[in-house]
PDB file of C-alpha atoms in Angstrom:
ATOM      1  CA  UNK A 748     -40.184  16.603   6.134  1.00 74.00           C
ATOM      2  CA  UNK A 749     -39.835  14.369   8.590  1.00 76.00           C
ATOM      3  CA  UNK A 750     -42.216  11.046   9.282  1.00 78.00           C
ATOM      4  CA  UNK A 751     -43.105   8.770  11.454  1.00 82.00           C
ATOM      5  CA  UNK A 752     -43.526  11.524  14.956  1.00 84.00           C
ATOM      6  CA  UNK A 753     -45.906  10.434  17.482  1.00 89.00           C
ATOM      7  CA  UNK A 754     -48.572  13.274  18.504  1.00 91.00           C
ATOM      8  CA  UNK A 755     -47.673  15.419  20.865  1.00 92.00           C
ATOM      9  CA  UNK A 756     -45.633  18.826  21.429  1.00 92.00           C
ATOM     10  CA  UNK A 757     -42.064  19.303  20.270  1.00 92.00           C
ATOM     11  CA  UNK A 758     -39.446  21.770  20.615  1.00 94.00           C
ATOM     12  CA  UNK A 759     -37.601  22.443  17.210  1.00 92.00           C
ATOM     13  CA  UNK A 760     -34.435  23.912  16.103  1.00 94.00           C
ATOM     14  CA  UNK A 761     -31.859  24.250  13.401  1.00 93.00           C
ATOM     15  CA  UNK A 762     -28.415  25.626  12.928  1.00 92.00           C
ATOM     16  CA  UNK A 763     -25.798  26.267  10.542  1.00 92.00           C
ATOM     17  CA  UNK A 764     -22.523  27.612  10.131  1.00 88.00           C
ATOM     18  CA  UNK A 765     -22.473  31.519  10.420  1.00 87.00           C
ATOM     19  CA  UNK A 766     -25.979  31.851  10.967  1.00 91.00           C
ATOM     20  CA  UNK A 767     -27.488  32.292  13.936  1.00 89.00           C
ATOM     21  CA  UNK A 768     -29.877  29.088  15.804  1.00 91.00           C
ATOM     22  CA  UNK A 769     -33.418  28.893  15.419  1.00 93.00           C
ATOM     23  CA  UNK A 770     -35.717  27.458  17.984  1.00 94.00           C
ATOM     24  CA  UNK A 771     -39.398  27.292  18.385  1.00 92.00           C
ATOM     25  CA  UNK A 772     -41.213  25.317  20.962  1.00 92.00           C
ATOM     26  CA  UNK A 773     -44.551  23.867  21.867  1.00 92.00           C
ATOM     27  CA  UNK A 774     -44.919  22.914  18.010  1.00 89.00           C
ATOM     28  CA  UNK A 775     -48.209  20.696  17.837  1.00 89.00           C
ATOM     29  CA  UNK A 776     -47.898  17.282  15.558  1.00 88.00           C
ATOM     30  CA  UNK A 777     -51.888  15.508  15.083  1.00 86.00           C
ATOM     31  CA  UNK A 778     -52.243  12.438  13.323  1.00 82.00           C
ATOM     32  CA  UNK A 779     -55.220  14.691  11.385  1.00 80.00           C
ATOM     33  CA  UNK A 780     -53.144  17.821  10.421  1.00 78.00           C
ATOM     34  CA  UNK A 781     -49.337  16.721  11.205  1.00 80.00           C
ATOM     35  CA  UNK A 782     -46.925  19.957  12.044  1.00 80.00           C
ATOM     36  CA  UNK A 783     -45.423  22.812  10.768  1.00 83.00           C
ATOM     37  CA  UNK A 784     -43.290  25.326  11.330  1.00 86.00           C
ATOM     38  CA  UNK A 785     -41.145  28.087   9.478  1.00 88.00           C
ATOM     39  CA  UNK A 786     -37.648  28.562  11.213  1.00 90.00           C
ATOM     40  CA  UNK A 787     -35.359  31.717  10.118  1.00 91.00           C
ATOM     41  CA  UNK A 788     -32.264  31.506  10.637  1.00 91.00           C
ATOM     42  CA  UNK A 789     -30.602  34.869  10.618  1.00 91.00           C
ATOM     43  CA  UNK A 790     -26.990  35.694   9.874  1.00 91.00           C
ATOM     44  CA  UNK A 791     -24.877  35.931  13.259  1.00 84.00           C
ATOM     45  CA  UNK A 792     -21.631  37.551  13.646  1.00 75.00           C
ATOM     46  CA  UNK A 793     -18.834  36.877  16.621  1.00 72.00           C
ATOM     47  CA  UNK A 794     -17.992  39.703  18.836  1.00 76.00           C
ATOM     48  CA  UNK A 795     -14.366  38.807  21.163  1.00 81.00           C
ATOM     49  CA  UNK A 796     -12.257  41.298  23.138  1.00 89.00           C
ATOM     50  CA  UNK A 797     -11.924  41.542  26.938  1.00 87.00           C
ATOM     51  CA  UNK A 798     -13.884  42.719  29.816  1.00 82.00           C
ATOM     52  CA  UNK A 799     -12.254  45.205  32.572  1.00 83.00           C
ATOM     53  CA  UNK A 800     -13.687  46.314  35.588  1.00 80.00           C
ATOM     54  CA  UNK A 801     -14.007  49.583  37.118  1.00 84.00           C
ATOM     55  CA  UNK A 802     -10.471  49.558  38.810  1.00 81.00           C
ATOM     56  CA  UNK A 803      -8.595  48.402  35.492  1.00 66.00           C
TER      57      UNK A 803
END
């Protein structure tokens, strides 16, 4: 929970080590109803090699 936002629209995200980020925008905080919003973060893995063109 977080207090003390002003109304308006935020963009939100979170992140953590071997997961992949989580973003959602336009979120909607009123002084009547606050704000919510569910974020999943979803495991990520890391891909590396090398990219060759056509002539390689």
């Amino acid at each position: 929970m977080i207090k003390g936002l002003l109304e308006g629209l935020y963009d939100v995200s979170a992140e953590a080590k071997g997961y992949v980020r989580a973003r959602q925008g336009d979120v909607a905080v009123t002084e009547e109803r606050g704000g919510e919003v569910e974020l999943r973060l979803e495991q990520g893995a890391l891909l590396s090699g090398t990219l060759l063109g056509p002539d390689s």
